[in-house]
Coordinates of C-alpha atoms in Angstrom, one line a residue:
X317 CA -0.1 -0.1 0.0
X318 CA 2.6 2.3 0.9
X319 CA 4.4 1.6 -2.4
X320 CA 1.1 2.3 -4.4
X321 CA 0.9 5.4 -2.5
X322 CA 4.5 6.5 -3.3
X323 CA 4.1 5.5 -6.9
X324 CA 1.0 7.6 -7.1
X325 CA 2.5 10.3 -5.1
X326 CA 5.2 10.1 -7.8
X327 CA 3.1 10.5 -10.7
X328 CA 1.3 13.4 -9.3
X329 CA 4.5 15.0 -8.4
X330 CA 6.0 14.3 -12.2
X331 CA 2.4 15.9 -13.4
X332 CA 2.8 18.8 -11.1
X333 CA 6.5 19.2 -12.1
X334 CA 5.6 19.0 -15.9
X335 CA 2.6 21.6 -15.0
X336 CA 5.3 23.7 -13.4
X337 CA 7.6 23.4 -15.9
X338 CA 5.3 24.4 -18.5
X339 CA 3.8 27.4 -16.7
X340 CA 7.4 28.9 -16.0
X341 CA 7.9 28.4 -19.6
X342 CA 4.6 30.4 -20.5
X343 CA 5.4 33.1 -17.7
X344 CA 8.9 33.4 -19.5
X345 CA 7.3 33.5 -22.7
X346 CA 4.9 36.3 -21.3
X347 CA 7.7 38.2 -19.4
X348 CA 9.8 38.3 -22.9
X349 CA 6.9 39.5 -24.6
X350 CA 6.1 42.2 -21.8
X351 CA 9.7 43.1 -22.0
X352 CA 9.7 43.0 -25.8
X353 CA 6.8 45.3 -26.3
X354 CA 8.0 47.6 -23.6
X355 CA 11.7 47.7 -25.2
X356 CA 10.4 47.4 -29.0
X357 CA 10.2 50.6 -31.0
X358 CA 6.9 49.1 -32.2
X359 CA 5.2 49.5 -28.8
X360 CA 7.0 52.9 -28.1
X361 CA 5.3 53.9 -31.6
X362 CA 2.1 52.4 -30.9
X363 CA 2.0 54.3 -27.5
X364 CA 3.6 57.4 -29.3
X365 CA 0.9 56.9 -31.9
X366 CA -1.8 56.7 -29.1
X367 CA -0.6 59.7 -27.4
X368 CA -0.3 61.7 -30.4
X369 CA -3.7 60.9 -31.3
X370 CA -4.7 61.7 -28.1
X371 CA -3.2 65.1 -27.9
X372 CA -4.6 65.8 -31.6
X373 CA -8.0 65.1 -30.0
X374 CA -7.1 67.4 -27.2
X375 CA -5.9 70.0 -29.1
X376 CA -9.1 69.9 -31.4
X377 CA -11.2 69.9 -28.2
X378 CA -9.4 73.0 -27.3
X379 CA -9.9 74.4 -30.6
X380 CA -13.6 73.4 -30.6
X381 CA -13.9 75.2 -27.2
X382 CA -12.0 78.5 -28.2
X383 CA -14.4 78.2 -31.4
X384 CA -17.6 77.8 -29.0
X385 CA -16.2 80.8 -26.9
X386 CA -16.1 83.0 -30.2
X387 CA -19.4 81.5 -31.5
X388 CA -20.8 82.6 -27.9
X389 CA -19.4 86.1 -28.6
X390 CA -20.5 86.3 -32.1
X391 CA -24.1 85.1 -30.5
X392 CA -23.7 87.8 -28.1
X393 CA -23.3 90.3 -30.2
X394 CA -25.9 89.0 -32.7
X395 CA -28.1 89.3 -29.7
X396 CA -26.9 92.9 -28.8
X397 CA -27.2 93.7 -32.6
X398 CA -31.0 92.4 -32.5
X399 CA -31.6 94.3 -29.2
X400 CA -30.6 97.7 -31.0
X401 CA -32.3 96.6 -34.3
X402 CA -35.5 96.0 -32.2
X403 CA -34.9 99.2 -30.2
X404 CA -34.7 101.1 -33.5
X405 CA -37.9 99.6 -35.2
X406 CA -39.8 100.5 -31.7
X407 CA -38.2 104.0 -32.1
X408 CA -39.2 104.1 -35.8
X409 CA -42.7 102.6 -35.3
X410 CA -43.1 105.6 -32.5
X411 CA -42.2 108.0 -35.0
X412 CA -44.4 106.5 -37.5
X413 CA -47.2 106.5 -35.0
X414 CA -46.5 110.2 -34.8
X415 CA -46.0 110.8 -38.5
X416 CA -49.6 109.2 -38.6
X417 CA -51.1 111.7 -35.8
X418 CA -49.6 114.6 -37.6
X419 CA -51.0 113.1 -40.9
X420 CA -54.5 112.8 -39.3
X421 CA -54.2 116.1 -37.8
X422 CA -53.3 117.7 -41.1
X423 CA -55.6 116.0 -42.4
X424 CA -58.3 117.5 -40.3
X425 CA -56.8 120.8 -40.5
X426 CA -57.1 120.4 -44.3
X427 CA -60.7 119.6 -44.0
X428 CA -61.6 122.6 -41.9
X429 CA -59.6 124.7 -44.4
X430 CA -61.6 123.1 -46.8
X431 CA -64.7 123.6 -45.1
X432 CA -63.7 127.4 -44.4
X433 CA -62.8 127.8 -48.1
X434 CA -66.4 126.6 -48.9
X435 CA -67.8 128.8 -46.6
X436 CA -65.9 131.6 -47.8
X437 CA -67.0 131.1 -51.3
X438 CA -70.5 130.8 -50.2
X439 CA -70.4 133.7 -48.4
X440 CA -68.7 135.6 -51.4
X441 CA -71.5 134.1 -53.6
X442 CA -74.0 135.7 -50.9
X443 CA -71.8 138.9 -50.8
X444 CA -72.0 139.0 -54.6
X445 CA -75.5 138.7 -54.7
X446 CA -76.3 141.2 -52.3
X447 CA -74.1 143.3 -54.0
X448 CA -76.1 142.7 -57.1
X449 CA -79.3 143.6 -55.1
X450 CA -77.9 146.6 -54.0
X451 CA -76.9 147.8 -57.2
X452 CA -80.4 146.9 -58.8
X453 CA -82.0 148.8 -55.5
X454 CA -79.6 151.8 -56.4
X455 CA -80.2 151.4 -60.1
X456 CA -83.8 151.6 -59.4
X457 CA -83.6 154.3 -57.0
X458 CA -81.6 156.2 -59.5
X459 CA -83.9 155.7 -62.4
X460 CA -86.9 156.8 -59.8
X461 CA -84.7 159.9 -59.2
X462 CA -84.0 160.4 -62.8
X463 CA -87.6 160.1 -63.2
X464 CA -88.4 162.8 -60.3
X465 CA -85.8 165.1 -61.7
X466 CA -87.5 164.7 -65.1
X467 CA -90.9 165.4 -63.6
X468 CA -89.0 168.2 -61.8
X469 CA -87.7 169.7 -65.0
X470 CA -90.9 169.4 -66.7
X471 CA -92.6 171.2 -63.8
X472 CA -89.7 173.4 -64.1
X473 CA -90.4 174.5 -67.6
X474 CA -94.2 174.7 -67.1
X475 CA -93.6 177.1 -64.4
X476 CA -90.9 179.3 -66.0
X477 CA -93.0 182.3 -65.6
X478 CA -92.2 182.0 -61.8
X479 CA -88.2 181.3 -61.6
X480 CA -88.3 182.8 -58.1
X481 CA -90.2 180.2 -56.3
X482 CA -88.5 177.5 -57.6
X483 CA -85.7 176.2 -55.3
X484 CA -83.8 173.0 -56.2
X485 CA -82.0 172.7 -52.9
X486 CA -84.0 169.7 -51.8
X487 CA -83.1 167.6 -55.0
X488 CA -79.4 168.4 -54.7
X489 CA -79.2 167.4 -51.1
X490 CA -81.0 164.1 -51.9
X491 CA -78.6 163.6 -54.8
X492 CA -75.9 164.2 -52.8
X493 CA -77.0 161.9 -50.0
X494 CA -77.7 159.3 -52.6
X495 CA -74.6 159.6 -54.0
X496 CA -72.8 159.4 -50.1
X497 CA -74.9 156.4 -49.7
X498 CA -73.6 155.0 -52.9
X499 CA -70.2 155.6 -52.0
X500 CA -70.4 154.0 -48.8
X501 CA -72.2 151.0 -49.9
X502 CA -69.3 150.8 -52.6
X503 CA -66.9 151.2 -49.9
X504 CA -68.1 148.7 -47.6
X505 CA -68.7 146.4 -50.8
X506 CA -64.9 146.7 -51.4
X507 CA -63.6 146.4 -47.8
X508 CA -65.8 143.1 -47.4
X509 CA -64.5 142.0 -51.0
X510 CA -61.0 142.4 -50.0
X511 CA -61.5 141.3 -46.9
X512 CA -62.9 137.9 -48.4
X513 CA -60.1 138.1 -51.0
X514 CA -57.5 138.3 -48.0
X515 CA -59.1 135.4 -45.9
X516 CA -59.5 133.4 -49.3
X517 CA -55.5 134.1 -49.9
X518 CA -55.0 132.9 -46.3
X519 CA -57.0 129.6 -46.8
X520 CA -55.3 129.1 -49.9
X521 CA -51.9 129.6 -48.3
X522 CA -53.0 127.1 -45.1
X523 CA -54.3 124.6 -47.9
X524 CA -50.8 124.6 -49.6
X525 CA -49.2 124.2 -46.5
X526 CA -51.4 121.4 -45.4
X527 CA -50.9 119.6 -48.9
X528 CA -47.0 119.9 -48.4
X529 CA -47.1 119.0 -44.9
X530 CA -49.2 116.0 -46.1
X531 CA -46.9 115.3 -48.7
X532 CA -44.0 115.5 -46.5
X533 CA -45.4 113.4 -44.0
X534 CA -46.2 110.8 -46.7
X535 CA -42.5 110.9 -47.8
X536 CA -41.6 110.4 -44.3
X537 CA -43.8 107.6 -43.8
X538 CA -42.4 105.6 -47.0
X539 CA -39.0 106.2 -46.0
X540 CA -39.9 104.8 -42.6
X541 CA -41.7 101.9 -44.1
X542 CA -38.4 101.0 -46.3
X543 CA -36.1 101.3 -43.5
X544 CA -38.4 99.3 -41.4
X545 CA -38.5 96.6 -44.1
X546 CA -34.9 96.5 -44.6
X547 CA -34.4 96.2 -40.7
X548 CA -36.8 93.1 -40.8
X549 CA -34.9 91.8 -43.8
X550 CA -31.5 92.3 -42.0
X551 CA -33.4 90.7 -38.3
X552 CA -34.2 87.5 -40.5
X553 CA -30.7 87.4 -41.9
X554 CA -29.0 87.5 -38.8
X555 CA -31.6 85.1 -37.0
X556 CA -31.0 83.0 -39.9
X557 CA -27.0 83.1 -39.8
X558 CA -27.5 82.6 -35.8
X559 CA -29.4 79.7 -36.2
X560 CA -27.0 78.2 -38.8
X561 CA -23.9 79.0 -36.5
X562 CA -26.0 77.2 -33.9
X563 CA -26.6 74.0 -35.8
X564 CA -23.2 74.3 -36.7
X565 CA -21.5 74.7 -33.3
X566 CA -24.1 71.7 -32.4
X567 CA -23.1 69.2 -34.8
X568 CA -19.2 69.9 -33.9
X569 CA -20.0 69.3 -30.4
X570 CA -21.7 66.1 -31.1
X571 CA -19.0 64.9 -33.5
X572 CA -16.3 66.0 -30.5
X573 CA -18.6 64.0 -28.0
X574 CA -18.6 61.2 -30.3
X575 CA -14.8 61.5 -30.3
X576 CA -14.6 61.5 -26.8
X577 CA -16.8 58.8 -26.2
X578 CA -15.2 56.4 -28.6
X579 CA -11.6 57.5 -27.0
X580 CA -13.3 56.9 -23.4
X581 CA -14.5 53.2 -25.0
X582 CA -10.9 52.6 -26.0
X583 CA -9.0 53.6 -23.0
X584 CA -11.8 51.4 -20.9
X585 CA -11.1 48.5 -23.0
X586 CA -7.3 48.9 -22.8
X587 CA -7.4 49.4 -18.9
X588 CA -9.6 46.3 -19.0
X589 CA -7.0 44.4 -21.4
X590 CA -4.2 45.5 -18.6
X591 CA -6.4 44.5 -16.0
X592 CA -7.0 41.1 -17.3
X593 CA -3.2 40.7 -17.8
X594 CA -2.4 41.8 -14.5
X595 CA -5.0 39.3 -13.2
X596 CA -3.6 36.3 -15.5
X597 CA 0.1 37.4 -14.4
X598 CA -1.0 37.2 -10.6
X599 CA -2.9 33.7 -10.9
X600 CA 0.4 32.7 -12.5
X601 CA 2.2 34.0 -9.7
X602 CA -0.6 32.2 -6.8
X603 CA -0.3 28.9 -9.0
X604 CA 3.3 29.0 -8.9
X605 CA 3.6 29.7 -5.2
X606 CA 1.1 26.8 -4.8
X607 CA 3.0 24.4 -7.0
X608 CA 6.1 25.5 -5.2
X609 CA 4.6 24.8 -1.6
X610 CA 3.2 21.4 -3.1
X611 CA 6.8 20.4 -4.4
X612 CA 8.3 21.5 -1.1
X613 CA 5.8 19.4 0.8
X614 CA 6.4 16.4 -1.6
X615 CA 10.4 16.9 -1.4
X616 CA 10.1 16.6 2.6
X617 CA 7.8 13.7 2.3
X618 CA 10.3 12.1 0.0
X619 CA 13.0 12.8 1.9
X620 CA 11.5 11.8 5.0
X621 CA 10.1 8.4 3.2
X622 CA 13.9 8.0 2.3
X623 CA 15.4 8.7 5.7
X624 CA 12.9 6.0 7.0
X625 CA 13.8 3.3 4.4
X626 CA 17.7 3.9 4.9
X627 CA 17.1 3.6 8.5
X628 CA 15.9 -0.3 8.5
X629 CA 18.8 -1.2 6.1
X630 CA 21.5 0.6 8.1

């Protein structure tokens, strides 16, 4: 039984020794590979290439960050410009409202002037009618006076025999009064006509001024509308450029994020590979230690067995 146990132990020891030798050879091969990868220029070039790519990506990230900062500054500038354009639009809108108010006031003044002109025309026509009636009355009175004078002359011719009794003082006074009344009516008519002409000229001047103010306000309104249309178009262009820049910046940020994620995934995979290599190496070390301990135990057992077998022979 002891010899069978020893034979089994020897078989196991041979298997363990072969396993240890194989593992030591594999460990040496792995160590040589690690040393070769560490000392070989290919590994250095790979590491340099990786570091170069990482540096390039960092530079690209810094460049993207700088572009982002410049884009933010441009966005702020565009926002300020848009605010200025909005304030200018508001000012122009207020000016346009003021121009509309002035236009409505000028229109009201123009309508009032038109009504005043119509009233003046009607008043002039009425005064002309009154003058015509006065002239007709004057002509009638003059004709009546002529008839009376003619009748008086006939009566004077019929009473030539008594020239002393005739006194034409009343007729002369009446004609003087009539001429004075006629002169006063003519002068009042002339003054009224001159006043009407002056008021008509003033109304025409006011009308021309109102028309000119209306034209100027319309021109100013047209200029303001043109400026407003140009500002609206500029605002739309600025908004489109801002949206386009935002989209470009978002696309670049997404690209850089994808690149960073790919680099992080590659870094995690490299870390996982290094961890697996270290874990395999640690397992090999533990296995080597366990095998060395087992070999030492078998060696002590063999030595003890050899000493025990040698003692009876001695």
